[in-house]
Coordinates of N, CA and C in Angstrom, one line a residue:
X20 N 103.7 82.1 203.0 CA 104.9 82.5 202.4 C 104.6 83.3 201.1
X21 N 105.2 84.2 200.9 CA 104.9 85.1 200.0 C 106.0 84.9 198.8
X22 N 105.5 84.6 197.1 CA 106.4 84.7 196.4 C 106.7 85.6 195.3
X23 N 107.8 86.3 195.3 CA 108.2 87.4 194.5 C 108.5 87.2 192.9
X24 N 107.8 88.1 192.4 CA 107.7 87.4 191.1 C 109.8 87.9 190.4
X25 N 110.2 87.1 189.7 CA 111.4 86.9 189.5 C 111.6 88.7 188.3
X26 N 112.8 88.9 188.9 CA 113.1 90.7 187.8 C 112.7 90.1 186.6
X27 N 113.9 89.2 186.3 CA 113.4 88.7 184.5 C 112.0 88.6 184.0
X28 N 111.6 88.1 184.6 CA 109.7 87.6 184.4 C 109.2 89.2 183.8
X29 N 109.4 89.9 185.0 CA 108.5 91.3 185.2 C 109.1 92.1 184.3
X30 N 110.2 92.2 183.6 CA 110.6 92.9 182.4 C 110.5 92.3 181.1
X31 N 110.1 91.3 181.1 CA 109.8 90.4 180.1 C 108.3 91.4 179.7
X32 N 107.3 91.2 180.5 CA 106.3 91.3 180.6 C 105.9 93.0 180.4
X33 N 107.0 93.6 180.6 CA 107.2 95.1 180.5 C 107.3 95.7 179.4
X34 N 108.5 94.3 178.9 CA 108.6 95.5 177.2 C 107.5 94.5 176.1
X35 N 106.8 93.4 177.0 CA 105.8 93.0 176.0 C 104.3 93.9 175.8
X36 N 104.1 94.6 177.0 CA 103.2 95.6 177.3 C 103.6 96.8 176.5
X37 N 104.8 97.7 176.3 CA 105.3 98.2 175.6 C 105.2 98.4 173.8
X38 N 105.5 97.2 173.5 CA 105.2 97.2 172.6 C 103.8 96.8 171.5
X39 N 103.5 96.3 172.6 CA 101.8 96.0 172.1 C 101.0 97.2 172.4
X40 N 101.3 98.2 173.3 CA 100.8 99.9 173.2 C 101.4 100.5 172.2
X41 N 102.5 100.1 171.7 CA 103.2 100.9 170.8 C 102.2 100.3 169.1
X42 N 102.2 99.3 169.0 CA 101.4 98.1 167.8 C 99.9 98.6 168.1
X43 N 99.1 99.2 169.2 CA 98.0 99.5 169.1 C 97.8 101.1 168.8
X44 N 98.7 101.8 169.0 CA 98.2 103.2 168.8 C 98.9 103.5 167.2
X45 N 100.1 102.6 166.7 CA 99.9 102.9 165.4 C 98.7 102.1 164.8
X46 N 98.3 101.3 164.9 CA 96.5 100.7 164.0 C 96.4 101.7 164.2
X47 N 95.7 102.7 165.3 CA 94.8 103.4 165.6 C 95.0 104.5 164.8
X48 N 96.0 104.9 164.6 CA 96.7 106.1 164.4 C 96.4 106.1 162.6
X49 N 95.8 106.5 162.1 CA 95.1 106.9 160.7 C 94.6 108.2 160.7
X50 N 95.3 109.1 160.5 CA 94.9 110.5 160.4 C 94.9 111.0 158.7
X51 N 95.9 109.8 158.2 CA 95.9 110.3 156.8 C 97.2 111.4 156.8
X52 N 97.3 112.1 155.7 CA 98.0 113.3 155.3 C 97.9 114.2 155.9
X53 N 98.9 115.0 156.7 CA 98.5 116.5 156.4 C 98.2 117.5 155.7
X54 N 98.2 118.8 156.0 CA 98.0 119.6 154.8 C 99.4 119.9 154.2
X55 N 100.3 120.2 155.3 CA 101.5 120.4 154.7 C 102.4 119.3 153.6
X56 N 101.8 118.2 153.8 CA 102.3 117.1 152.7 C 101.6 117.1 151.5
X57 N 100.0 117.3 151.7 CA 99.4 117.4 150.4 C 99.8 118.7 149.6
X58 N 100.5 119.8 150.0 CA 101.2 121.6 149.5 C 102.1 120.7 148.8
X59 N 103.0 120.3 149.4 CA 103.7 119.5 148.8 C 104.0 119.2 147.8
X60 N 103.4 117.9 147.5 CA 102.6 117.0 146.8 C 102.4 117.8 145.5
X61 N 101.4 118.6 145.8 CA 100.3 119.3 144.8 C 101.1 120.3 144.1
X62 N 102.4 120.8 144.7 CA 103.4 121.8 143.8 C 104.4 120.8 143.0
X63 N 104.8 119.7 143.4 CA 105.9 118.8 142.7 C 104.8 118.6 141.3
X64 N 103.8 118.3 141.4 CA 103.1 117.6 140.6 C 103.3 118.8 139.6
X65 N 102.8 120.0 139.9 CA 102.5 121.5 139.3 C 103.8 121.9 138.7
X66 N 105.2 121.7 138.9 CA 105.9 122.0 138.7 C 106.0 121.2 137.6
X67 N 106.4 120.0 137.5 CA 106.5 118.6 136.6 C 105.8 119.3 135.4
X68 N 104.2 119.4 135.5 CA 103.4 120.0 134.3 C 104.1 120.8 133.7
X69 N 104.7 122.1 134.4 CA 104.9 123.3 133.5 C 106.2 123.0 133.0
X70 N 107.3 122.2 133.5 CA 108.4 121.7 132.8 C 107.4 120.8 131.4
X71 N 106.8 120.0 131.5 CA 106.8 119.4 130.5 C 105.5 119.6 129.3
X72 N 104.9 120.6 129.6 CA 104.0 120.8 128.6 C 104.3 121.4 127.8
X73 N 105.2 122.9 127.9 CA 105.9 123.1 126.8 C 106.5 122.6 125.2
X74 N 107.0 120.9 125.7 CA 107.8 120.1 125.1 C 106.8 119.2 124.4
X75 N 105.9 118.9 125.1 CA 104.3 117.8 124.6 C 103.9 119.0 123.4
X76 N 103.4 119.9 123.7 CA 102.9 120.9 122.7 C 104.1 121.1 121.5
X77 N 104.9 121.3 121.4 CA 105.9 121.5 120.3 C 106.3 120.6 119.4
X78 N 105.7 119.2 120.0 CA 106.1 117.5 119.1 C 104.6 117.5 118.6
X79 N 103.5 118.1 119.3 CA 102.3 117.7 118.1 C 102.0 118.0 117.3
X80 N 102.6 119.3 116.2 CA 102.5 119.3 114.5 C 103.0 117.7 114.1
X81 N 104.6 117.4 114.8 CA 105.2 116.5 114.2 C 104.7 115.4 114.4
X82 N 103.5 114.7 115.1 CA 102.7 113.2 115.6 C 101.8 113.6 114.1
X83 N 100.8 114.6 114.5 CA 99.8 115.3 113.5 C 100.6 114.4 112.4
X84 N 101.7 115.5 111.5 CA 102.6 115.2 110.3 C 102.8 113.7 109.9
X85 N 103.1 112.8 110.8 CA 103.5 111.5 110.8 C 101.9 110.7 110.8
X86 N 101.3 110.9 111.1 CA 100.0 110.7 111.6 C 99.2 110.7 110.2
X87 N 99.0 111.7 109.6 CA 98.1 111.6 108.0 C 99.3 111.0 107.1
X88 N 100.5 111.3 107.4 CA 101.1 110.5 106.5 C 101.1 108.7 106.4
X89 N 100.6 108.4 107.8 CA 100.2 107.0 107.4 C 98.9 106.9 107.2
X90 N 97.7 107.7 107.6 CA 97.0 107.7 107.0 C 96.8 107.4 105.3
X91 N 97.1 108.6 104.8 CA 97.3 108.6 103.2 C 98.0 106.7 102.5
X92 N 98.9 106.5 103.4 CA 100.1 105.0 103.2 C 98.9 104.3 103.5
X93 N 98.0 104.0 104.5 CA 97.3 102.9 104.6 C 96.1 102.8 103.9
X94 N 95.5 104.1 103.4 CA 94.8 104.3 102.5 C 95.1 103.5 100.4
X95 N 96.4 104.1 100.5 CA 96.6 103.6 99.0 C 97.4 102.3 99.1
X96 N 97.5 101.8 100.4 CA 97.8 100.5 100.5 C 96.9 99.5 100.3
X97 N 95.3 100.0 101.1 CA 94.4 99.7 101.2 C 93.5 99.2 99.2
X98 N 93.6 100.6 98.4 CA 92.9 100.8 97.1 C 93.9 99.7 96.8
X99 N 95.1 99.7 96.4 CA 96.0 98.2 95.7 C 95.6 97.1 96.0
X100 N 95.5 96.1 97.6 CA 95.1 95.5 97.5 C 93.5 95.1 97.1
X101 N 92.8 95.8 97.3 CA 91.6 95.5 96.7 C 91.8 95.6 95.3
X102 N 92.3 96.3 94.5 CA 92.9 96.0 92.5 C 92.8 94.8 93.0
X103 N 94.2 94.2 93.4 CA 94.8 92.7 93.4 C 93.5 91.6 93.9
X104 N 92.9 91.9 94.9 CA 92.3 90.9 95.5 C 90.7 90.9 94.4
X105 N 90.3 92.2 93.5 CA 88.6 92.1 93.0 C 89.4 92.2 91.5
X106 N 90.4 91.8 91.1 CA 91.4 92.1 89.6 C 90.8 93.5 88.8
X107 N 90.7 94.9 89.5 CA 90.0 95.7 88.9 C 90.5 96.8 89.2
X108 N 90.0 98.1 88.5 CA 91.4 99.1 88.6 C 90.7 99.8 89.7
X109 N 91.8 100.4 91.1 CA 91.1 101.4 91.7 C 92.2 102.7 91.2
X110 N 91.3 103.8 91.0 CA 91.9 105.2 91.3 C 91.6 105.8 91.9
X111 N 92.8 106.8 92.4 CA 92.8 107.7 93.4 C 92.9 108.7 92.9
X112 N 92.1 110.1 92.9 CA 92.1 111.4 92.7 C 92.1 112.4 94.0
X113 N 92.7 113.7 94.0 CA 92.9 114.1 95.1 C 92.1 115.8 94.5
X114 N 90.6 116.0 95.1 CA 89.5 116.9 94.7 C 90.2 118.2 95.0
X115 N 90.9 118.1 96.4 CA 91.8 119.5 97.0 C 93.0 119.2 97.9
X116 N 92.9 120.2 98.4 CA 94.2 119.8 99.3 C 93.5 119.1 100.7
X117 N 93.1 118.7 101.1 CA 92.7 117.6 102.1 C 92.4 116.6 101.8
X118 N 91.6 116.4 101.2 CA 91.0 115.1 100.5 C 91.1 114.0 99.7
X119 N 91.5 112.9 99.3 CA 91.7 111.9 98.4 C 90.3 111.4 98.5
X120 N 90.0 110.8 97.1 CA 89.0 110.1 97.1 C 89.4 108.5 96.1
X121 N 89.2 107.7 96.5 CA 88.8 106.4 95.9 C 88.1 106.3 95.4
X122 N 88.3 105.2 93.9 CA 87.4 104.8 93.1 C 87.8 103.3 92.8
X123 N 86.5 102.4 92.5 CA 86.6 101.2 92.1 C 86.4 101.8 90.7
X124 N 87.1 101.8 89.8 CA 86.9 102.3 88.7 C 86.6 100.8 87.5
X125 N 85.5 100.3 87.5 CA 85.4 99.5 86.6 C 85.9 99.6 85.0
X126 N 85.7 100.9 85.0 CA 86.2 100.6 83.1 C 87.4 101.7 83.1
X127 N 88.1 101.8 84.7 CA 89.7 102.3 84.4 C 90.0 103.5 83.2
X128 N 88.1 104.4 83.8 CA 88.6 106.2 83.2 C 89.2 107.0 84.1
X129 N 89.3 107.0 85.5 CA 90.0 107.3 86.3 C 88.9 108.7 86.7
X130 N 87.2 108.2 86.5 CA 86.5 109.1 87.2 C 85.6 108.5 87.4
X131 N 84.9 108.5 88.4 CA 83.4 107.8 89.5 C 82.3 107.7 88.4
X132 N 81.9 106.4 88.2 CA 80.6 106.9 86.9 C 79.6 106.1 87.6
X133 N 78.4 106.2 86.9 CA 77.3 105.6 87.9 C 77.7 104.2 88.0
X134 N 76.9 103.4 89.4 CA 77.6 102.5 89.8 C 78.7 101.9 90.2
X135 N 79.8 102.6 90.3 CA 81.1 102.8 90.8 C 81.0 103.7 91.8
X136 N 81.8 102.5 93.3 CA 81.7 102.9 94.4 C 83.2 103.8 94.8
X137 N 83.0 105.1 95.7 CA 83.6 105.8 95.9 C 83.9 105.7 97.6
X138 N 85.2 106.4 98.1 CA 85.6 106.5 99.2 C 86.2 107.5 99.2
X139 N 85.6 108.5 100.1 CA 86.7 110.0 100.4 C 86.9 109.7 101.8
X140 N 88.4 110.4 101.8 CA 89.3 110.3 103.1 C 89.6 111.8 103.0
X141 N 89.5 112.6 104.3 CA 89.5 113.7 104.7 C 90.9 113.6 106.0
X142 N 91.7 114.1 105.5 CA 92.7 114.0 106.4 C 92.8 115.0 107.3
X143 N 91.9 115.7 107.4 CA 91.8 117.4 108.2 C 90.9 116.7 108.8
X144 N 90.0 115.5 108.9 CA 88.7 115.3 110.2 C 89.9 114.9 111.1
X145 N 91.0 114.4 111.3 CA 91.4 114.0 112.2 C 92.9 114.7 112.3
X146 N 93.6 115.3 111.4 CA 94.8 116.0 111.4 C 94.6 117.5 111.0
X147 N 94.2 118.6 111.7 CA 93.8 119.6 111.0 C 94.5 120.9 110.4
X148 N 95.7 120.5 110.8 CA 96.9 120.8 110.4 C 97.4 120.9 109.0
X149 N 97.3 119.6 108.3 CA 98.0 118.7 107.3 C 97.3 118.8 106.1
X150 N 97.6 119.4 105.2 CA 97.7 119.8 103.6 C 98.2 118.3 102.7
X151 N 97.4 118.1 101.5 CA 98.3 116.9 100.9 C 98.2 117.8 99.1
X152 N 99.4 117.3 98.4 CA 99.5 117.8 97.3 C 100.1 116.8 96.6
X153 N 99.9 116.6 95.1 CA 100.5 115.8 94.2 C 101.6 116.4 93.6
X154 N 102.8 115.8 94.0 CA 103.6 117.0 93.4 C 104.8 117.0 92.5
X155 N 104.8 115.6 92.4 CA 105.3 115.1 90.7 C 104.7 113.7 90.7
X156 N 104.5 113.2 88.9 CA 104.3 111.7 88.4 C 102.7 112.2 88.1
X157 N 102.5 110.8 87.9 CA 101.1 110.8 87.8 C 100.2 111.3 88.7
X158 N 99.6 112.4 88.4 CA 98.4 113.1 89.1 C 97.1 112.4 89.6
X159 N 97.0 111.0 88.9 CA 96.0 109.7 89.5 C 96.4 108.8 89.4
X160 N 96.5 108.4 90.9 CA 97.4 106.8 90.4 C 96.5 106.1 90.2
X161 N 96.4 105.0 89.5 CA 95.7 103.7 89.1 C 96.1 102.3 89.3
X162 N 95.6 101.9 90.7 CA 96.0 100.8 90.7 C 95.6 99.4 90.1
X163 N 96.1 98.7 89.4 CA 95.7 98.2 88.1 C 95.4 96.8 88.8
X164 N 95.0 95.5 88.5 CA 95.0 94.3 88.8 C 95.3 93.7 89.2
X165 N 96.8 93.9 88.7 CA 97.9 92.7 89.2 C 98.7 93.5 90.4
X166 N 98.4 94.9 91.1 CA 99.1 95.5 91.7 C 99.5 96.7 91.1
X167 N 100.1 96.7 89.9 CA 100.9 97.4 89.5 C 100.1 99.3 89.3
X168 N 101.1 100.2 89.1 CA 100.2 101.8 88.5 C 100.4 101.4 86.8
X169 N 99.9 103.6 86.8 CA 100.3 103.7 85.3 C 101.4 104.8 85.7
X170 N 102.0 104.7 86.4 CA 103.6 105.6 86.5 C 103.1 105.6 88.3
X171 N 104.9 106.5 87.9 CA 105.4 107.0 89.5 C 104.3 108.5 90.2
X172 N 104.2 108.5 91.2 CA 103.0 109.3 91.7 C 104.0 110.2 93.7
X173 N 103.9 111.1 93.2 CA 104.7 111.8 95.0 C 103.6 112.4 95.3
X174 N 103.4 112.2 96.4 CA 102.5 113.1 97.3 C 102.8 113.2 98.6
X175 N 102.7 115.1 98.7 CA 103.6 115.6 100.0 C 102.4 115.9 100.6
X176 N 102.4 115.9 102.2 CA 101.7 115.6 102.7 C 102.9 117.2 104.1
X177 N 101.4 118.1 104.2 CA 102.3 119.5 105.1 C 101.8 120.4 105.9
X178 N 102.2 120.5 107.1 CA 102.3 121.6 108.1 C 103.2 122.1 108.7
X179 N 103.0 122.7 109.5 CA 104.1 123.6 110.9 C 105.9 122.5 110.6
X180 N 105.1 121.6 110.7 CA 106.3 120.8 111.3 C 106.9 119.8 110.1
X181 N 106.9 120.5 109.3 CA 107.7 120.0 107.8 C 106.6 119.2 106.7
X182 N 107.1 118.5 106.3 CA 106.7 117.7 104.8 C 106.9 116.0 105.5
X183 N 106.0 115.6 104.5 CA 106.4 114.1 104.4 C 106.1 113.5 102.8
X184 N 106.8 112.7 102.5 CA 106.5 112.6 100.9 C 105.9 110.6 100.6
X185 N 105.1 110.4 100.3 CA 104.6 109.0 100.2 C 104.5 109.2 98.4
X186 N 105.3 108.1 98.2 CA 105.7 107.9 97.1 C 105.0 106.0 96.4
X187 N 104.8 106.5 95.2 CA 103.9 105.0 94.8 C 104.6 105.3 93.2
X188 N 105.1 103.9 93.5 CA 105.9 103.4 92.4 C 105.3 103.1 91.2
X189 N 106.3 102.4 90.0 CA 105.4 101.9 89.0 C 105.1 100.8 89.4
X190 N 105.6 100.2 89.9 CA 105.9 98.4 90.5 C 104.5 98.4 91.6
X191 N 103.8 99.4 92.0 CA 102.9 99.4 93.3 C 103.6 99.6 94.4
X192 N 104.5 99.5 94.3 CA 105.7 99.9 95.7 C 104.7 101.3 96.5
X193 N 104.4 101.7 97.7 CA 103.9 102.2 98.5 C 105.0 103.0 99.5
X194 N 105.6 104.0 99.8 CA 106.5 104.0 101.0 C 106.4 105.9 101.2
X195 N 106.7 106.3 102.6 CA 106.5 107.2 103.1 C 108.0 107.3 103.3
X196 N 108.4 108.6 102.8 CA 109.9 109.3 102.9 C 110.3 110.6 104.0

């Protein structure tokens, strides 16, 4: 006697074959990209650039600008606390327009003598842009012992992309405007 295998069974069995050829040829199937997707691809990217480099380039005088101006702030933030913390006067003299220099000024003449250590900051090694000028108050500030100057001191700090003014109080107050 001969037995016929049941419809159900054999279509069971059909769309399991089915799909397990369908589950083997996508594994297989790894060709990657075409070329036409990587054109694509490679002009979206290209476009994106030219939209936005324009805009990147036009904000960096103004990073630059913000940039030595905290330099300069962390700088004479830096000379006051050391007054306060070695009770000794530091001054700051500015040689040109880039440059500030620091002094531990032991006997508080407000110029480097032998054995008195110096620190020059060049704001052009890293901002080459940026000009600094003293441009009202005291022309050397002196940061005294307890914190305090010997007057108020502005220094504008300038390129392409405007001014910034760091201002040192009589009180030692420090702040960028």
């Amino acid at each position: 006697m001969l037995i016929r295998p049941s419809r159900v069974n054999s279509g069971a069995v059909l769309v399991s074959n089915m799909m397990l050829n369908r589950l083997r040829r996508l594994c297989v199937d790894n060709r990657g990209f075409s070329l036409g997707e990587m054109l694509v691809v490679t002009a979206v990217i290209g476009i994106t650039a030219a939209v936005a480099m324009p805009s990147f380039l036009a904000m960096q005088p103004g990073m630059r600008l913000n940039g030595a101006s905290r330099q300069v702030f962390g700088k004479l933030m830096w000379a006051r606390a050391q007054a306060v913390e070695e009770n000794i006067t530091y001054s700051v003299i500015f040689p040109n327009n880039h440059t500030m220099t620091i002094i531990r000024d032991a006997n508080a003449n407000g110029a480097a003598d032998v054995g008195e250590t110096t620190e020059n900051v060049d704001i052009q090694s890293d901002y080459s842009d940026c000009t600094l000028s003293v441009t009202s108050g005291d022309t050397t500030p002196n940061f005294l012992g307890r914190g305090t100057t010997n007057g108020d001191t502005v220094i504008t700090i300038s390129n392409t992309a405007g001014n910034r003014a760091v201002t040192v109080t009589l009180t030692g107050n420090i702040k960028i405007n």
